[in-house]
XYZ file of C-alpha atoms in Angstrom:
311
model
C -4.093 29.883 7.811
C -7.048 30.881 5.661
C -5.831 28.472 2.979
C -5.679 25.599 5.464
C -9.177 26.466 6.629
C -10.448 26.278 3.040
C -8.732 22.923 2.489
C -10.057 21.412 5.704
C -13.602 22.572 4.943
C -13.374 21.220 1.403
C -12.168 17.798 2.497
C -14.768 17.638 5.275
C -17.729 18.449 3.040
C -16.557 16.295 0.115
C -15.626 13.172 2.090
C -17.595 10.111 1.062
C -19.710 8.413 3.753
C -17.928 5.670 5.677
C -19.221 2.319 6.878
C -21.812 2.606 9.654
C -20.172 0.020 11.920
C -16.938 2.052 12.019
C -18.582 5.489 11.957
C -20.943 4.966 14.904
C -18.334 4.157 17.613
C -16.140 7.068 16.548
C -19.103 9.433 16.560
C -20.165 8.292 20.031
C -16.670 8.957 21.358
C -16.560 12.357 19.636
C -19.899 13.365 21.180
C -18.545 12.575 24.630
C -15.387 14.644 24.097
C -16.544 17.550 21.904
C -20.300 17.667 22.387
C -23.067 17.359 19.823
C -22.311 20.632 18.027
C -18.735 19.802 16.993
C -18.801 16.009 17.094
C -18.728 15.628 13.304
C -16.248 18.357 12.440
C -13.810 17.951 15.356
C -10.380 17.058 14.058
C -11.393 17.763 10.465
C -12.107 21.504 10.369
C -10.135 24.457 11.704
C -12.463 26.545 13.837
C -9.867 29.035 15.095
C -9.887 32.681 13.971
C -7.764 35.775 14.588
C -9.372 36.282 17.995
C -8.981 32.727 19.297
C -5.735 31.598 17.661
C -2.796 31.702 20.162
C -0.568 33.519 17.673
C 2.001 34.792 20.187
C 2.572 31.297 21.574
C 2.987 29.895 18.067
C 5.522 32.583 17.154
C 7.426 31.956 20.375
C 7.542 28.234 19.658
C 8.666 28.792 16.049
C 11.479 31.087 17.214
C 13.014 28.107 19.032
C 13.466 26.148 15.795
C 17.035 27.254 15.210
C 20.314 25.463 14.407
C 21.737 26.347 17.841
C 18.735 24.880 19.655
C 18.334 21.320 18.455
C 18.997 17.685 19.322
C 20.413 15.255 16.766
C 19.952 11.518 17.259
C 22.391 9.214 15.479
C 21.909 5.445 15.465
C 24.702 3.555 13.715
C 27.877 1.631 14.409
C 29.921 4.417 12.844
C 28.352 7.009 15.143
C 29.014 4.819 18.205
C 32.645 4.300 17.224
C 33.059 8.017 16.597
C 31.746 8.848 20.060
C 34.001 6.269 21.700
C 37.037 7.888 20.116
C 35.929 11.477 20.744
C 36.909 13.611 23.713
C 33.853 14.700 25.665
C 33.418 17.840 27.730
C 32.803 16.566 31.274
C 32.912 19.986 32.937
C 29.153 19.946 33.488
C 28.918 16.188 34.111
C 26.177 15.870 31.496
C 28.157 14.673 28.476
C 29.811 11.352 27.766
C 28.636 7.760 28.237
C 25.170 7.475 29.794
C 22.735 4.687 30.615
C 19.029 4.923 29.888
C 17.190 4.553 33.203
C 14.362 2.265 32.122
C 15.939 -0.172 29.661
C 19.567 0.089 30.716
C 20.758 0.950 27.198
C 24.071 2.775 26.915
C 24.278 5.923 24.826
C 26.556 8.909 24.374
C 25.575 12.524 24.884
C 27.820 15.162 23.340
C 27.734 18.799 22.295
C 27.212 19.716 18.676
C 30.369 21.201 17.241
C 30.159 24.991 17.151
C 31.676 25.030 13.652
C 28.822 22.846 12.405
C 26.248 25.198 13.907
C 27.986 28.170 12.318
C 27.953 26.466 8.922
C 24.251 25.680 9.228
C 23.450 29.260 10.153
C 25.505 30.653 7.269
C 23.912 28.266 4.775
C 20.407 29.455 5.608
C 21.139 33.137 6.148
C 20.429 34.050 2.546
C 17.134 32.175 2.621
C 16.216 33.868 5.885
C 16.861 37.323 4.435
C 14.783 36.519 1.359
C 11.911 35.153 3.440
C 12.015 38.221 5.700
C 11.784 40.484 2.651
C 8.867 38.545 1.162
C 6.995 38.605 4.480
C 7.810 42.280 5.119
C 9.725 41.601 8.326
C 12.154 44.138 9.719
C 14.322 41.540 11.459
C 15.345 38.470 9.498
C 16.508 36.770 12.711
C 12.897 35.819 13.360
C 12.904 33.730 10.183
C 14.287 30.248 10.716
C 16.247 29.668 7.534
C 14.218 27.852 4.935
C 11.296 27.401 7.352
C 8.762 29.884 6.050
C 5.129 30.089 5.092
C 4.391 28.114 1.926
C 3.568 29.870 -1.296
C -0.137 30.069 -2.256
C -1.538 26.737 -3.381
C -2.610 27.154 -6.989
C -4.439 23.812 -7.050
C -7.193 24.663 -4.591
C -10.438 24.458 -6.596
C -12.267 27.725 -7.088
C -15.536 26.010 -7.944
C -16.951 22.848 -6.390
C -20.143 22.897 -8.415
C -21.303 19.951 -10.474
C -20.970 19.862 -14.240
C -23.720 21.995 -15.869
C -24.252 19.269 -18.483
C -25.662 16.883 -15.881
C -29.403 16.217 -15.986
C -31.327 17.730 -13.098
C -32.059 14.393 -11.445
C -28.301 13.609 -11.355
C -27.575 16.734 -9.287
C -29.938 15.751 -6.473
C -27.701 13.035 -5.056
C -25.898 9.758 -5.774
C -27.628 7.215 -7.992
C -25.460 4.175 -7.383
C -28.021 1.743 -8.775
C -28.220 3.524 -12.127
C -26.912 1.536 -15.073
C -23.474 2.646 -16.205
C -23.597 4.336 -19.611
C -20.841 3.526 -22.135
C -18.308 6.267 -22.979
C -18.619 8.353 -26.126
C -15.856 8.359 -28.742
C -15.315 12.072 -29.427
C -11.945 11.920 -31.226
C -10.883 9.200 -33.654
C -7.715 10.164 -35.502
C -5.162 7.684 -36.785
C -2.393 10.262 -36.339
C -3.041 11.599 -32.838
C -5.138 8.866 -31.220
C -8.622 8.301 -29.858
C -10.439 10.026 -27.029
C -13.406 8.735 -25.064
C -15.510 10.726 -22.613
C -18.179 9.675 -20.170
C -20.097 12.092 -17.979
C -20.492 10.696 -14.480
C -24.174 10.959 -13.558
C -24.147 8.444 -10.709
C -22.138 9.910 -7.811
C -22.924 13.658 -7.924
C -19.376 14.741 -7.051
C -17.350 17.677 -8.442
C -14.576 15.309 -9.440
C -13.088 13.967 -12.659
C -10.591 11.355 -13.725
C -8.273 11.241 -16.712
C -6.475 8.209 -18.116
C -4.010 8.755 -20.953
C -2.298 5.822 -22.641
C 0.831 6.714 -24.630
C 0.894 3.594 -26.756
C 4.316 2.277 -27.802
C 5.756 -1.256 -27.940
C 9.191 0.161 -27.066
C 8.391 -0.089 -23.345
C 8.970 -3.854 -23.450
C 10.096 -4.747 -26.964
C 12.850 -3.967 -29.465
C 12.498 -4.137 -33.217
C 14.887 -6.013 -35.432
C 15.761 -3.638 -38.276
C 16.021 -6.073 -41.208
C 12.871 -8.063 -40.398
C 10.909 -5.316 -38.573
C 9.902 -7.933 -36.027
C 9.361 -6.873 -32.406
C 10.780 -9.156 -29.705
C 10.586 -8.927 -25.933
C 13.564 -7.170 -24.315
C 13.952 -7.348 -20.528
C 16.339 -4.369 -20.609
C 13.684 -2.207 -22.269
C 11.133 -3.331 -19.679
C 13.437 -2.488 -16.762
C 14.390 0.875 -18.265
C 10.704 1.733 -18.713
C 10.081 0.946 -15.045
C 13.027 3.136 -14.082
C 11.697 5.920 -16.298
C 8.253 5.986 -14.703
C 9.681 5.685 -11.201
C 12.252 8.439 -11.705
C 9.647 10.766 -13.215
C 7.289 10.200 -10.293
C 10.084 10.981 -7.834
C 11.197 14.082 -9.746
C 7.678 15.586 -9.742
C 6.780 14.617 -6.169
C 7.766 17.987 -4.707
C 6.283 20.044 -7.547
C 2.917 18.292 -7.217
C 2.800 18.286 -3.404
C 0.344 21.200 -3.395
C -1.904 19.286 -5.774
C -1.978 16.369 -3.355
C -2.965 18.705 -0.504
C -5.794 20.067 -2.662
C -7.298 16.646 -3.331
C -5.625 15.830 -6.661
C -3.638 12.673 -7.327
C -1.710 11.209 -10.236
C 0.413 8.248 -11.250
C 2.625 7.202 -14.147
C 3.038 3.515 -14.893
C 4.020 1.158 -17.679
C 2.157 -1.803 -19.100
C 2.394 -4.015 -22.150
C 0.760 -1.360 -24.351
C 2.831 1.660 -23.343
C 2.958 4.254 -20.562
C -0.208 5.300 -18.734
C -0.769 8.637 -17.000
C -3.681 8.774 -14.562
C -4.974 11.913 -12.852
C -7.976 12.323 -10.593
C -9.570 14.696 -8.133
C -11.567 17.909 -8.140
C -12.537 18.890 -11.671
C -11.709 22.595 -11.470
C -7.910 22.218 -11.275
C -7.449 18.760 -12.780
C -6.571 20.129 -16.261
C -3.810 22.294 -14.746
C -2.196 19.275 -13.108
C -2.500 17.072 -16.207
C -0.983 19.727 -18.497
C 1.881 20.324 -16.088
C 2.731 16.619 -16.044
C 2.526 16.293 -19.811
C 4.697 19.363 -20.387
C 7.409 17.991 -18.152
C 7.234 14.589 -19.760
C 6.792 15.256 -23.448
C 7.208 18.743 -24.897
C 10.372 19.007 -27.034
C 10.285 22.822 -27.048
C 11.214 22.752 -23.367
C 14.550 21.061 -24.122
C 16.608 24.234 -23.814
C 15.000 25.072 -20.484
C 15.721 21.599 -19.156
C 12.102 21.106 -18.137
C 11.278 18.135 -20.344
C 11.939 14.959 -18.401
C 12.408 12.762 -21.475
C 15.047 15.095 -22.873
C 17.193 15.359 -19.755
């Protein structure tokens, strides 16, 4: 809960101003509903604390999220055919073919097979016991399988201060009209590449962006060995698209916490190579970028199976 409070406060205070013509009507409505004190923060910040949070009601509600207390909706021709051929328990006159009262649509209502429920409960029992141990609970029956509190979010920024290298006038507020300075070339090496850096002194935000181009013609071209001439290859182009898409999907779950903490990233291909882009709060941006690069490039991770390119 405390972590969610920190995230909501961070997003609220760091949100960029919106357009006046859309902000004013929403603010007027919020004043009417929440009053002048909470009109800006309502819906964006968690104001509850240990004294006001209805913890018992939340625990009671969570205890109902169990395999033996659920409804499953199936919408397919195969499901309809299966229900037509199945034998329904009509002892309580609630199962079988029904008709929706408003639209007159036919549907089947049936009990979930007890064997299926038993299998679901067995499959999550081990996870429930582990979660109960980690949360110091005496009774693991109160833990609903793999539904448990998330692990601490390591991407929440510890420091939202501006870069100390900024001139004093740049820390006072946005200077949108200031002329954009060109980036500085700080690394120029024919073997490892070039690196440019530009300090943002216009927006006064604790955020950074990183763009890394891994230059290679192999994303769209193949080289003829005898002549050493590169020619366009549609197979190479399609495989490069599949590579970037598969990598993004494979890291989606691992970087979910980063997304919650205001960090974002993308991997894409272009005619020059493969581009990795990361952006968000400066404090934890290096952690995210290094994680992505380790999974994508490092050959020493081959034995661990963590390098995406080597799998």
